[in-house]
């Protein structure tokens, strides 16, 4: 990003995305999964999307005038490259490590520095009892996990390669794929 700040977002797309696509097609197959091979492409996708997101915001800051930016771009541009620790903190931030770039780098910076909506003075909303909604969601997630783990012994990915599955109508196949986690 520091070599070509005006084109770093475009280059990130053109270099990282084809590499990731080829890597995902080559490694993310049922054959590799059944053989017990580790498929790291899911995590690599998240890291790639974060890098591209950062590069695009940095490119916007360096290639356009502020009045040419949309409101979203204006809110998320950053002109100075982050240090290694700040970048790794963003990449491995638990809130978006597994789910992808749910927050932009600028939002992450504001959260770390307790600015904007995360400033202590901005917290004027009283506690609304969302704790019990979270407990309920956690309970449903745990019940679903127990259900799927107990079903995995019979309804697993290998079932899709059997003659029984091939002989079933489409609706049964779809339900089998949903329950089997395919």
Short mmCIF file of N, CA and C in Angstrom, two decimals:
data_model
loop_
_atom_site.label_atom_id
_atom_site.label_comp_id
_atom_site.label_asym_id
_atom_site.label_seq_id
_atom_site.Cartn_x
_atom_site.Cartn_y
_atom_site.Cartn_z
N UNK A 1 0.83 -1.19 0.00
CA UNK A 1 0.00 0.00 0.00
C UNK A 1 0.88 1.25 0.00
N UNK A 2 2.05 1.17 0.58
CA UNK A 2 2.89 2.35 0.63
C UNK A 2 3.62 2.59 -0.68
N UNK A 3 3.75 1.58 -1.56
CA UNK A 3 4.43 1.78 -2.84
C UNK A 3 3.58 2.56 -3.83
N UNK A 4 2.32 2.19 -3.96
CA UNK A 4 1.42 2.84 -4.93
C UNK A 4 0.09 3.17 -4.23
N UNK A 5 0.07 4.21 -3.41
CA UNK A 5 -1.14 4.50 -2.64
C UNK A 5 -2.35 4.87 -3.49
N UNK A 6 -2.13 5.38 -4.71
CA UNK A 6 -3.26 5.78 -5.55
C UNK A 6 -3.91 4.60 -6.26
N UNK A 7 -3.25 3.46 -6.31
CA UNK A 7 -3.78 2.28 -7.01
C UNK A 7 -3.77 1.03 -6.14
N UNK A 8 -3.51 1.17 -4.85
CA UNK A 8 -3.35 -0.02 -4.00
C UNK A 8 -4.63 -0.83 -3.87
N UNK A 9 -5.78 -0.20 -3.86
CA UNK A 9 -7.04 -0.95 -3.79
C UNK A 9 -7.28 -1.77 -5.03
N UNK A 10 -7.04 -1.18 -6.19
CA UNK A 10 -7.20 -1.90 -7.45
C UNK A 10 -6.21 -3.05 -7.53
N UNK A 11 -4.96 -2.80 -7.15
CA UNK A 11 -3.97 -3.86 -7.18
C UNK A 11 -4.30 -4.99 -6.20
N UNK A 12 -4.85 -4.62 -5.04
CA UNK A 12 -5.24 -5.64 -4.07
C UNK A 12 -6.30 -6.55 -4.67
N UNK A 13 -7.28 -5.96 -5.37
CA UNK A 13 -8.30 -6.77 -6.04
C UNK A 13 -7.68 -7.66 -7.11
N UNK A 14 -6.83 -7.08 -7.94
CA UNK A 14 -6.29 -7.82 -9.09
C UNK A 14 -5.29 -8.90 -8.70
N UNK A 15 -4.62 -8.75 -7.58
CA UNK A 15 -3.63 -9.74 -7.16
C UNK A 15 -4.22 -10.75 -6.18
N UNK A 16 -4.86 -10.25 -5.14
CA UNK A 16 -5.32 -11.13 -4.07
C UNK A 16 -6.53 -11.98 -4.46
N UNK A 17 -7.47 -11.41 -5.16
CA UNK A 17 -8.70 -12.14 -5.44
C UNK A 17 -8.51 -13.33 -6.38
N UNK A 18 -7.78 -13.19 -7.50
CA UNK A 18 -7.53 -14.38 -8.33
C UNK A 18 -6.75 -15.46 -7.58
N UNK A 19 -5.75 -15.03 -6.80
CA UNK A 19 -4.99 -16.00 -6.00
C UNK A 19 -5.91 -16.75 -5.05
N UNK A 20 -6.77 -16.02 -4.36
CA UNK A 20 -7.68 -16.63 -3.41
C UNK A 20 -8.67 -17.56 -4.11
N UNK A 21 -9.16 -17.16 -5.26
CA UNK A 21 -10.11 -17.99 -6.01
C UNK A 21 -9.46 -19.30 -6.43
N UNK A 22 -8.27 -19.22 -6.98
CA UNK A 22 -7.55 -20.44 -7.40
C UNK A 22 -7.27 -21.32 -6.20
N UNK A 23 -6.82 -20.73 -5.12
CA UNK A 23 -6.53 -21.49 -3.91
C UNK A 23 -7.77 -22.16 -3.35
N UNK A 24 -8.88 -21.46 -3.36
CA UNK A 24 -10.13 -22.01 -2.83
C UNK A 24 -10.63 -23.15 -3.70
N UNK A 25 -10.58 -22.99 -5.01
CA UNK A 25 -11.03 -24.06 -5.91
C UNK A 25 -10.14 -25.28 -5.76
N UNK A 26 -8.84 -25.07 -5.61
CA UNK A 26 -7.91 -26.19 -5.51
C UNK A 26 -8.03 -26.94 -4.18
N UNK A 27 -8.30 -26.22 -3.10
CA UNK A 27 -8.26 -26.84 -1.77
C UNK A 27 -9.62 -27.13 -1.14
N UNK A 28 -10.64 -26.39 -1.50
CA UNK A 28 -11.92 -26.51 -0.81
C UNK A 28 -12.82 -27.50 -1.55
N UNK A 29 -12.51 -28.74 -1.40
CA UNK A 29 -13.36 -29.77 -2.01
C UNK A 29 -13.67 -30.83 -0.97
N UNK A 30 -14.70 -31.58 -1.22
CA UNK A 30 -15.06 -32.66 -0.31
C UNK A 30 -14.00 -33.73 -0.24
N UNK A 31 -13.25 -33.90 -1.31
CA UNK A 31 -12.20 -34.92 -1.32
C UNK A 31 -11.12 -34.57 -0.30
N UNK A 32 -10.67 -33.34 -0.32
CA UNK A 32 -9.66 -32.91 0.65
C UNK A 32 -10.20 -32.97 2.08
N UNK A 33 -11.44 -32.58 2.24
CA UNK A 33 -12.04 -32.58 3.57
C UNK A 33 -12.17 -34.01 4.10
N UNK A 34 -12.62 -34.92 3.26
CA UNK A 34 -12.75 -36.32 3.68
C UNK A 34 -11.41 -36.96 3.97
N UNK A 35 -10.35 -36.51 3.29
CA UNK A 35 -9.01 -37.04 3.53
C UNK A 35 -8.41 -36.49 4.82
N UNK A 36 -9.06 -35.52 5.42
CA UNK A 36 -8.57 -34.94 6.66
C UNK A 36 -7.62 -33.79 6.45
N UNK A 37 -7.49 -33.32 5.22
CA UNK A 37 -6.61 -32.19 4.95
C UNK A 37 -7.20 -30.92 5.53
N UNK A 38 -6.34 -30.06 5.99
CA UNK A 38 -6.75 -28.79 6.56
C UNK A 38 -7.07 -27.80 5.45
N UNK A 39 -8.24 -27.22 5.49
CA UNK A 39 -8.63 -26.22 4.51
C UNK A 39 -8.55 -24.85 5.17
N UNK A 40 -7.53 -24.11 4.82
CA UNK A 40 -7.31 -22.80 5.42
C UNK A 40 -7.89 -21.68 4.58
N UNK A 41 -8.59 -22.00 3.50
CA UNK A 41 -9.06 -20.96 2.60
C UNK A 41 -10.16 -20.10 3.21
N UNK A 42 -10.92 -20.62 4.16
CA UNK A 42 -11.95 -19.80 4.81
C UNK A 42 -11.33 -18.63 5.56
N UNK A 43 -10.32 -18.91 6.37
CA UNK A 43 -9.61 -17.84 7.07
C UNK A 43 -8.86 -16.94 6.11
N UNK A 44 -8.33 -17.52 5.06
CA UNK A 44 -7.62 -16.72 4.06
C UNK A 44 -8.57 -15.77 3.36
N UNK A 45 -9.83 -16.20 3.14
CA UNK A 45 -10.82 -15.31 2.53
C UNK A 45 -11.08 -14.09 3.42
N UNK A 46 -11.22 -14.32 4.71
CA UNK A 46 -11.47 -13.22 5.63
C UNK A 46 -10.30 -12.24 5.62
N UNK A 47 -9.08 -12.77 5.68
CA UNK A 47 -7.90 -11.91 5.66
C UNK A 47 -7.80 -11.14 4.36
N UNK A 48 -8.12 -11.78 3.24
CA UNK A 48 -8.07 -11.11 1.94
C UNK A 48 -9.09 -9.99 1.87
N UNK A 49 -10.29 -10.24 2.35
CA UNK A 49 -11.31 -9.19 2.33
C UNK A 49 -10.92 -8.01 3.21
N UNK A 50 -10.28 -8.28 4.34
CA UNK A 50 -9.83 -7.19 5.20
C UNK A 50 -8.74 -6.37 4.51
N UNK A 51 -7.80 -7.06 3.87
CA UNK A 51 -6.73 -6.36 3.16
C UNK A 51 -7.30 -5.51 2.03
N UNK A 52 -8.22 -6.06 1.26
CA UNK A 52 -8.82 -5.31 0.16
C UNK A 52 -9.61 -4.12 0.70
N UNK A 53 -10.34 -4.32 1.77
CA UNK A 53 -11.11 -3.23 2.37
C UNK A 53 -10.20 -2.09 2.81
N UNK A 54 -9.11 -2.44 3.49
CA UNK A 54 -8.17 -1.42 3.93
C UNK A 54 -7.54 -0.71 2.74
N UNK A 55 -7.14 -1.47 1.73
CA UNK A 55 -6.49 -0.89 0.55
C UNK A 55 -7.43 0.07 -0.17
N UNK A 56 -8.70 -0.30 -0.28
CA UNK A 56 -9.66 0.59 -0.96
C UNK A 56 -9.85 1.89 -0.19
N UNK A 57 -9.95 1.82 1.12
CA UNK A 57 -10.11 3.03 1.93
C UNK A 57 -8.86 3.91 1.85
N UNK A 58 -7.70 3.28 1.85
CA UNK A 58 -6.45 4.03 1.74
C UNK A 58 -6.32 4.65 0.35
N UNK A 59 -6.71 3.90 -0.67
CA UNK A 59 -6.69 4.44 -2.04
C UNK A 59 -7.63 5.64 -2.16
N UNK A 60 -8.81 5.54 -1.57
CA UNK A 60 -9.76 6.66 -1.62
C UNK A 60 -9.16 7.92 -0.99
N UNK A 61 -8.43 7.75 0.10
CA UNK A 61 -7.83 8.91 0.77
C UNK A 61 -6.73 9.54 -0.07
N UNK A 62 -6.06 8.75 -0.89
CA UNK A 62 -4.91 9.25 -1.63
C UNK A 62 -5.17 9.57 -3.09
N UNK A 63 -6.30 9.16 -3.62
CA UNK A 63 -6.52 9.36 -5.05
C UNK A 63 -7.67 10.31 -5.38
N UNK A 64 -8.46 10.68 -4.40
CA UNK A 64 -9.60 11.54 -4.66
C UNK A 64 -9.62 12.72 -3.70
N UNK A 65 -10.27 13.75 -4.15
CA UNK A 65 -10.48 14.91 -3.29
C UNK A 65 -11.64 14.59 -2.34
N UNK A 66 -11.63 15.16 -1.15
CA UNK A 66 -12.70 14.85 -0.20
C UNK A 66 -14.11 15.13 -0.73
N UNK A 67 -14.27 16.14 -1.55
CA UNK A 67 -15.61 16.46 -2.07
C UNK A 67 -16.08 15.44 -3.11
N UNK A 68 -15.18 14.63 -3.66
CA UNK A 68 -15.55 13.60 -4.64
C UNK A 68 -16.00 12.30 -3.98
N UNK A 69 -15.76 12.17 -2.69
CA UNK A 69 -16.09 10.93 -1.98
C UNK A 69 -17.55 10.90 -1.57
N UNK A 70 -18.10 9.70 -1.50
CA UNK A 70 -19.44 9.54 -0.96
C UNK A 70 -19.38 9.69 0.56
N UNK A 71 -20.52 9.77 1.20
CA UNK A 71 -20.54 9.88 2.66
C UNK A 71 -19.88 8.68 3.32
N UNK A 72 -20.13 7.49 2.78
CA UNK A 72 -19.53 6.27 3.33
C UNK A 72 -18.02 6.31 3.18
N UNK A 73 -17.53 6.69 2.00
CA UNK A 73 -16.09 6.76 1.79
C UNK A 73 -15.46 7.80 2.70
N UNK A 74 -16.09 8.94 2.85
CA UNK A 74 -15.57 10.00 3.70
C UNK A 74 -15.45 9.53 5.15
N UNK A 75 -16.39 8.73 5.60
CA UNK A 75 -16.37 8.26 6.98
C UNK A 75 -15.31 7.20 7.23
N UNK A 76 -14.83 6.53 6.17
CA UNK A 76 -13.94 5.39 6.36
C UNK A 76 -12.53 5.55 5.80
N UNK A 77 -12.23 6.67 5.17
CA UNK A 77 -10.88 6.84 4.64
C UNK A 77 -9.89 7.06 5.78
N UNK A 78 -8.66 6.68 5.55
CA UNK A 78 -7.58 6.98 6.47
C UNK A 78 -6.34 7.28 5.65
N UNK A 79 -5.63 8.33 6.03
CA UNK A 79 -4.51 8.79 5.24
C UNK A 79 -3.17 8.23 5.64
N UNK A 80 -3.03 7.81 6.87
CA UNK A 80 -1.76 7.28 7.34
C UNK A 80 -1.84 5.77 7.47
N UNK A 81 -0.82 5.10 6.98
CA UNK A 81 -0.79 3.64 7.09
C UNK A 81 -0.67 3.23 8.55
N UNK A 82 -1.33 2.15 8.93
CA UNK A 82 -1.21 1.68 10.32
C UNK A 82 0.14 1.02 10.56
N UNK A 83 0.54 1.00 11.81
CA UNK A 83 1.73 0.26 12.19
C UNK A 83 1.44 -1.24 12.20
N UNK A 84 2.46 -2.03 12.36
CA UNK A 84 2.29 -3.48 12.33
C UNK A 84 1.34 -3.96 13.44
N UNK A 85 1.51 -3.45 14.64
CA UNK A 85 0.66 -3.86 15.76
C UNK A 85 -0.79 -3.46 15.53
N UNK A 86 -1.01 -2.27 15.02
CA UNK A 86 -2.38 -1.82 14.75
C UNK A 86 -3.02 -2.65 13.65
N UNK A 87 -2.25 -2.98 12.60
CA UNK A 87 -2.77 -3.81 11.51
C UNK A 87 -3.11 -5.21 12.02
N UNK A 88 -2.21 -5.82 12.77
CA UNK A 88 -2.48 -7.17 13.30
C UNK A 88 -3.64 -7.15 14.28
N UNK A 89 -3.78 -6.07 15.04
CA UNK A 89 -4.92 -5.94 15.93
C UNK A 89 -6.23 -5.94 15.16
N UNK A 90 -6.25 -5.23 14.03
CA UNK A 90 -7.45 -5.22 13.19
C UNK A 90 -7.70 -6.58 12.56
N UNK A 91 -6.66 -7.19 12.03
CA UNK A 91 -6.81 -8.49 11.35
C UNK A 91 -7.32 -9.55 12.31
N UNK A 92 -6.80 -9.58 13.53
CA UNK A 92 -7.17 -10.63 14.47
C UNK A 92 -8.17 -10.17 15.52
N UNK A 93 -8.84 -9.05 15.28
CA UNK A 93 -9.89 -8.58 16.18
C UNK A 93 -10.99 -9.64 16.25
N UNK A 94 -11.33 -10.07 17.43
CA UNK A 94 -12.25 -11.19 17.57
C UNK A 94 -13.62 -10.90 16.96
N UNK A 95 -14.05 -9.67 17.02
CA UNK A 95 -15.37 -9.33 16.50
C UNK A 95 -15.53 -9.56 15.02
N UNK A 96 -14.44 -9.51 14.27
CA UNK A 96 -14.56 -9.73 12.84
C UNK A 96 -13.54 -10.73 12.31
N UNK A 97 -12.95 -11.52 13.18
CA UNK A 97 -11.97 -12.51 12.75
C UNK A 97 -12.63 -13.64 11.98
N UNK A 98 -13.75 -14.13 12.46
CA UNK A 98 -14.40 -15.27 11.82
C UNK A 98 -15.48 -14.86 10.84
N UNK A 99 -16.04 -13.69 11.02
CA UNK A 99 -17.18 -13.30 10.19
C UNK A 99 -16.80 -12.38 9.05
N UNK A 100 -15.56 -11.98 8.96
CA UNK A 100 -15.16 -11.09 7.88
C UNK A 100 -15.16 -9.65 8.30
N UNK A 101 -15.04 -8.77 7.34
CA UNK A 101 -14.90 -7.36 7.68
C UNK A 101 -16.24 -6.71 8.02
N UNK A 102 -16.77 -7.06 9.17
CA UNK A 102 -18.03 -6.44 9.59
C UNK A 102 -17.80 -4.99 10.00
N UNK A 103 -16.56 -4.63 10.26
CA UNK A 103 -16.23 -3.25 10.55
C UNK A 103 -15.08 -2.83 9.63
N UNK A 104 -15.08 -1.58 9.28
CA UNK A 104 -14.00 -1.03 8.48
C UNK A 104 -12.83 -0.68 9.41
N UNK A 105 -11.67 -0.50 8.82
CA UNK A 105 -10.47 -0.20 9.62
C UNK A 105 -10.64 1.10 10.40
N UNK A 106 -11.25 2.07 9.79
CA UNK A 106 -11.45 3.37 10.49
C UNK A 106 -12.36 3.19 11.70
N UNK A 107 -13.40 2.38 11.57
CA UNK A 107 -14.26 2.08 12.72
C UNK A 107 -13.48 1.36 13.82
N UNK A 108 -12.61 0.45 13.41
CA UNK A 108 -11.77 -0.25 14.39
C UNK A 108 -10.88 0.74 15.13
N UNK A 109 -10.28 1.68 14.38
CA UNK A 109 -9.44 2.70 15.02
C UNK A 109 -10.23 3.51 16.03
N UNK A 110 -11.44 3.90 15.65
CA UNK A 110 -12.27 4.69 16.57
C UNK A 110 -12.63 3.87 17.80
N UNK A 111 -12.87 2.58 17.63
CA UNK A 111 -13.21 1.72 18.76
C UNK A 111 -12.03 1.60 19.71
N UNK A 112 -10.82 1.40 19.16
CA UNK A 112 -9.62 1.27 20.00
C UNK A 112 -9.36 2.56 20.76
N UNK A 113 -9.57 3.69 20.11
CA UNK A 113 -9.29 4.99 20.73
C UNK A 113 -10.47 5.54 21.53
N UNK A 114 -11.57 4.80 21.53
CA UNK A 114 -12.80 5.20 22.24
C UNK A 114 -13.28 6.56 21.76
N UNK A 115 -13.41 6.67 20.43
CA UNK A 115 -13.91 7.89 19.81
C UNK A 115 -15.24 7.61 19.14
N UNK A 116 -15.93 8.66 18.74
CA UNK A 116 -17.18 8.52 18.00
C UNK A 116 -18.24 7.80 18.81
N UNK A 117 -18.89 6.81 18.23
CA UNK A 117 -19.97 6.13 18.96
C UNK A 117 -19.49 5.30 20.14
N UNK A 118 -18.17 5.04 20.22
CA UNK A 118 -17.63 4.26 21.33
C UNK A 118 -17.07 5.13 22.44
N UNK A 119 -17.18 6.43 22.32
CA UNK A 119 -16.70 7.33 23.37
C UNK A 119 -17.59 7.17 24.60
N UNK A 120 -17.00 7.23 25.78
CA UNK A 120 -17.81 7.10 26.99
C UNK A 120 -18.92 8.15 27.08
N UNK A 121 -18.68 9.33 26.53
CA UNK A 121 -19.69 10.38 26.58
C UNK A 121 -20.85 10.11 25.61
N UNK A 122 -20.64 9.24 24.64
CA UNK A 122 -21.69 8.95 23.65
C UNK A 122 -22.68 7.91 24.16
N UNK A 123 -22.39 7.28 25.27
CA UNK A 123 -23.26 6.22 25.78
C UNK A 123 -24.38 6.80 26.63
N UNK A 124 -25.42 7.25 25.97
CA UNK A 124 -26.55 7.85 26.67
C UNK A 124 -27.78 6.95 26.65
N UNK A 125 -27.67 5.80 25.96
CA UNK A 125 -28.80 4.87 25.86
C UNK A 125 -28.80 3.99 27.11
N UNK A 126 -29.91 3.94 27.83
CA UNK A 126 -29.94 3.08 29.02
C UNK A 126 -29.95 1.60 28.63
N UNK A 127 -29.54 0.78 29.56
CA UNK A 127 -29.54 -0.66 29.33
C UNK A 127 -30.98 -1.10 29.12
N UNK A 128 -31.23 -1.85 28.04
CA UNK A 128 -32.60 -2.17 27.67
C UNK A 128 -32.99 -3.61 27.97
N UNK A 129 -32.15 -4.35 28.61
CA UNK A 129 -32.49 -5.73 28.91
C UNK A 129 -32.14 -6.68 27.78
N UNK A 130 -31.24 -6.28 26.92
CA UNK A 130 -30.83 -7.16 25.84
C UNK A 130 -30.05 -8.37 26.34
N UNK A 131 -29.67 -8.36 27.59
CA UNK A 131 -28.94 -9.48 28.16
C UNK A 131 -29.75 -10.77 28.02
N UNK A 132 -31.05 -10.72 28.31
CA UNK A 132 -31.86 -11.94 28.26
C UNK A 132 -32.06 -12.40 26.82
N UNK A 133 -32.11 -11.48 25.87
CA UNK A 133 -32.17 -11.88 24.46
C UNK A 133 -30.88 -12.59 24.08
N UNK A 134 -29.76 -12.13 24.58
CA UNK A 134 -28.47 -12.78 24.31
C UNK A 134 -28.42 -14.16 24.95
N UNK A 135 -28.91 -14.29 26.17
CA UNK A 135 -28.94 -15.60 26.84
C UNK A 135 -29.84 -16.56 26.06
N UNK A 136 -30.96 -16.08 25.59
CA UNK A 136 -31.87 -16.92 24.79
C UNK A 136 -31.20 -17.36 23.49
N UNK A 137 -30.53 -16.44 22.80
CA UNK A 137 -29.84 -16.78 21.55
C UNK A 137 -28.73 -17.79 21.81
N UNK A 138 -28.01 -17.62 22.91
CA UNK A 138 -26.95 -18.56 23.26
C UNK A 138 -27.53 -19.94 23.54
N UNK A 139 -28.65 -19.99 24.25
CA UNK A 139 -29.30 -21.28 24.54
C UNK A 139 -29.76 -21.98 23.26
N UNK A 140 -30.32 -21.23 22.33
CA UNK A 140 -30.75 -21.82 21.06
C UNK A 140 -29.53 -22.33 20.29
N UNK A 141 -28.44 -21.57 20.31
CA UNK A 141 -27.21 -21.99 19.62
C UNK A 141 -26.66 -23.28 20.24
N UNK A 142 -26.68 -23.38 21.55
CA UNK A 142 -26.18 -24.60 22.21
C UNK A 142 -27.07 -25.80 21.90
N UNK A 143 -28.40 -25.59 21.89
CA UNK A 143 -29.31 -26.68 21.55
C UNK A 143 -29.10 -27.12 20.10
N UNK A 144 -28.89 -26.18 19.21
CA UNK A 144 -28.62 -26.52 17.80
C UNK A 144 -27.32 -27.27 17.67
N UNK A 145 -26.31 -26.86 18.42
CA UNK A 145 -25.03 -27.54 18.37
C UNK A 145 -25.16 -28.99 18.83
N UNK A 146 -25.86 -29.21 19.92
CA UNK A 146 -26.07 -30.58 20.42
C UNK A 146 -26.83 -31.41 19.40
N UNK A 147 -27.85 -30.82 18.79
CA UNK A 147 -28.63 -31.53 17.77
C UNK A 147 -27.74 -31.93 16.59
N UNK A 148 -26.97 -30.99 16.06
CA UNK A 148 -26.14 -31.30 14.90
C UNK A 148 -25.02 -32.26 15.23
N UNK A 149 -24.44 -32.17 16.43
CA UNK A 149 -23.40 -33.11 16.80
C UNK A 149 -23.95 -34.52 16.97
N UNK A 150 -25.17 -34.63 17.49
CA UNK A 150 -25.77 -35.96 17.63
C UNK A 150 -26.19 -36.52 16.27
N UNK A 151 -26.60 -35.68 15.35
CA UNK A 151 -27.01 -36.14 14.01
C UNK A 151 -25.81 -36.46 13.13
N UNK A 152 -24.65 -35.93 13.44
CA UNK A 152 -23.47 -36.09 12.59
C UNK A 152 -23.02 -37.54 12.48
N UNK A 153 -23.32 -38.34 13.47
CA UNK A 153 -22.91 -39.75 13.44
C UNK A 153 -23.60 -40.52 12.32
N UNK A 154 -24.83 -40.12 11.99
CA UNK A 154 -25.59 -40.81 10.94
C UNK A 154 -25.70 -39.95 9.69
N UNK A 155 -26.05 -38.70 9.86
CA UNK A 155 -26.30 -37.79 8.73
C UNK A 155 -25.08 -36.91 8.52
N UNK A 156 -24.05 -37.45 7.93
CA UNK A 156 -22.85 -36.66 7.70
C UNK A 156 -22.59 -36.47 6.22
N UNK A 157 -21.48 -35.84 5.92
CA UNK A 157 -21.13 -35.50 4.55
C UNK A 157 -20.98 -36.74 3.67
N UNK A 158 -20.52 -37.85 4.22
CA UNK A 158 -20.30 -39.07 3.45
C UNK A 158 -21.61 -39.68 2.93
N UNK A 159 -22.71 -39.32 3.55
CA UNK A 159 -24.01 -39.82 3.12
C UNK A 159 -24.34 -39.36 1.70
N UNK A 160 -23.80 -38.23 1.29
CA UNK A 160 -24.10 -37.70 -0.03
C UNK A 160 -23.49 -38.52 -1.15
N UNK A 161 -22.57 -39.41 -0.84
CA UNK A 161 -21.93 -40.25 -1.86
C UNK A 161 -22.53 -41.65 -1.92
N UNK A 162 -23.61 -41.91 -1.19
CA UNK A 162 -24.19 -43.25 -1.17
C UNK A 162 -25.26 -43.41 -2.25
N UNK A 163 -25.56 -44.64 -2.55
CA UNK A 163 -26.60 -44.92 -3.54
C UNK A 163 -27.98 -44.57 -2.99
N UNK A 164 -28.16 -44.65 -1.68
CA UNK A 164 -29.44 -44.26 -1.08
C UNK A 164 -29.74 -42.80 -1.41
N UNK A 165 -28.76 -41.93 -1.25
CA UNK A 165 -28.94 -40.51 -1.51
C UNK A 165 -29.26 -40.26 -2.98
N UNK A 166 -28.58 -40.95 -3.86
CA UNK A 166 -28.78 -40.76 -5.30
C UNK A 166 -30.19 -41.16 -5.72
N UNK A 167 -30.82 -42.08 -5.02
CA UNK A 167 -32.15 -42.56 -5.39
C UNK A 167 -33.28 -41.70 -4.83
N UNK A 168 -32.96 -40.72 -3.98
CA UNK A 168 -33.99 -39.93 -3.32
C UNK A 168 -34.49 -38.80 -4.22
N UNK A 169 -35.76 -38.37 -4.00
CA UNK A 169 -36.26 -37.20 -4.74
C UNK A 169 -35.56 -35.92 -4.27
N UNK A 170 -35.75 -34.86 -5.02
CA UNK A 170 -35.04 -33.61 -4.76
C UNK A 170 -35.29 -33.05 -3.36
N UNK A 171 -36.53 -33.08 -2.90
CA UNK A 171 -36.85 -32.53 -1.59
C UNK A 171 -36.10 -33.27 -0.48
N UNK A 172 -36.05 -34.59 -0.56
CA UNK A 172 -35.33 -35.38 0.45
C UNK A 172 -33.83 -35.07 0.37
N UNK A 173 -33.31 -34.88 -0.84
CA UNK A 173 -31.90 -34.54 -1.00
C UNK A 173 -31.58 -33.19 -0.34
N UNK A 174 -32.47 -32.23 -0.54
CA UNK A 174 -32.24 -30.91 0.04
C UNK A 174 -32.28 -30.95 1.57
N UNK A 175 -33.23 -31.68 2.12
CA UNK A 175 -33.32 -31.81 3.58
C UNK A 175 -32.09 -32.55 4.11
N UNK A 176 -31.66 -33.58 3.40
CA UNK A 176 -30.47 -34.33 3.80
C UNK A 176 -29.23 -33.43 3.79
N UNK A 177 -29.11 -32.62 2.77
CA UNK A 177 -27.96 -31.70 2.72
C UNK A 177 -28.01 -30.69 3.86
N UNK A 178 -29.18 -30.21 4.21
CA UNK A 178 -29.32 -29.25 5.30
C UNK A 178 -28.96 -29.89 6.64
N UNK A 179 -29.50 -31.07 6.88
CA UNK A 179 -29.23 -31.74 8.16
C UNK A 179 -27.79 -32.24 8.21
N UNK A 180 -27.29 -32.70 7.08
CA UNK A 180 -25.92 -33.23 7.03
C UNK A 180 -24.85 -32.16 7.02
N UNK A 181 -25.24 -30.92 6.88
CA UNK A 181 -24.28 -29.84 6.92
C UNK A 181 -23.50 -29.64 5.63
N UNK A 182 -24.03 -30.11 4.52
CA UNK A 182 -23.31 -29.97 3.25
C UNK A 182 -23.57 -28.62 2.63
#
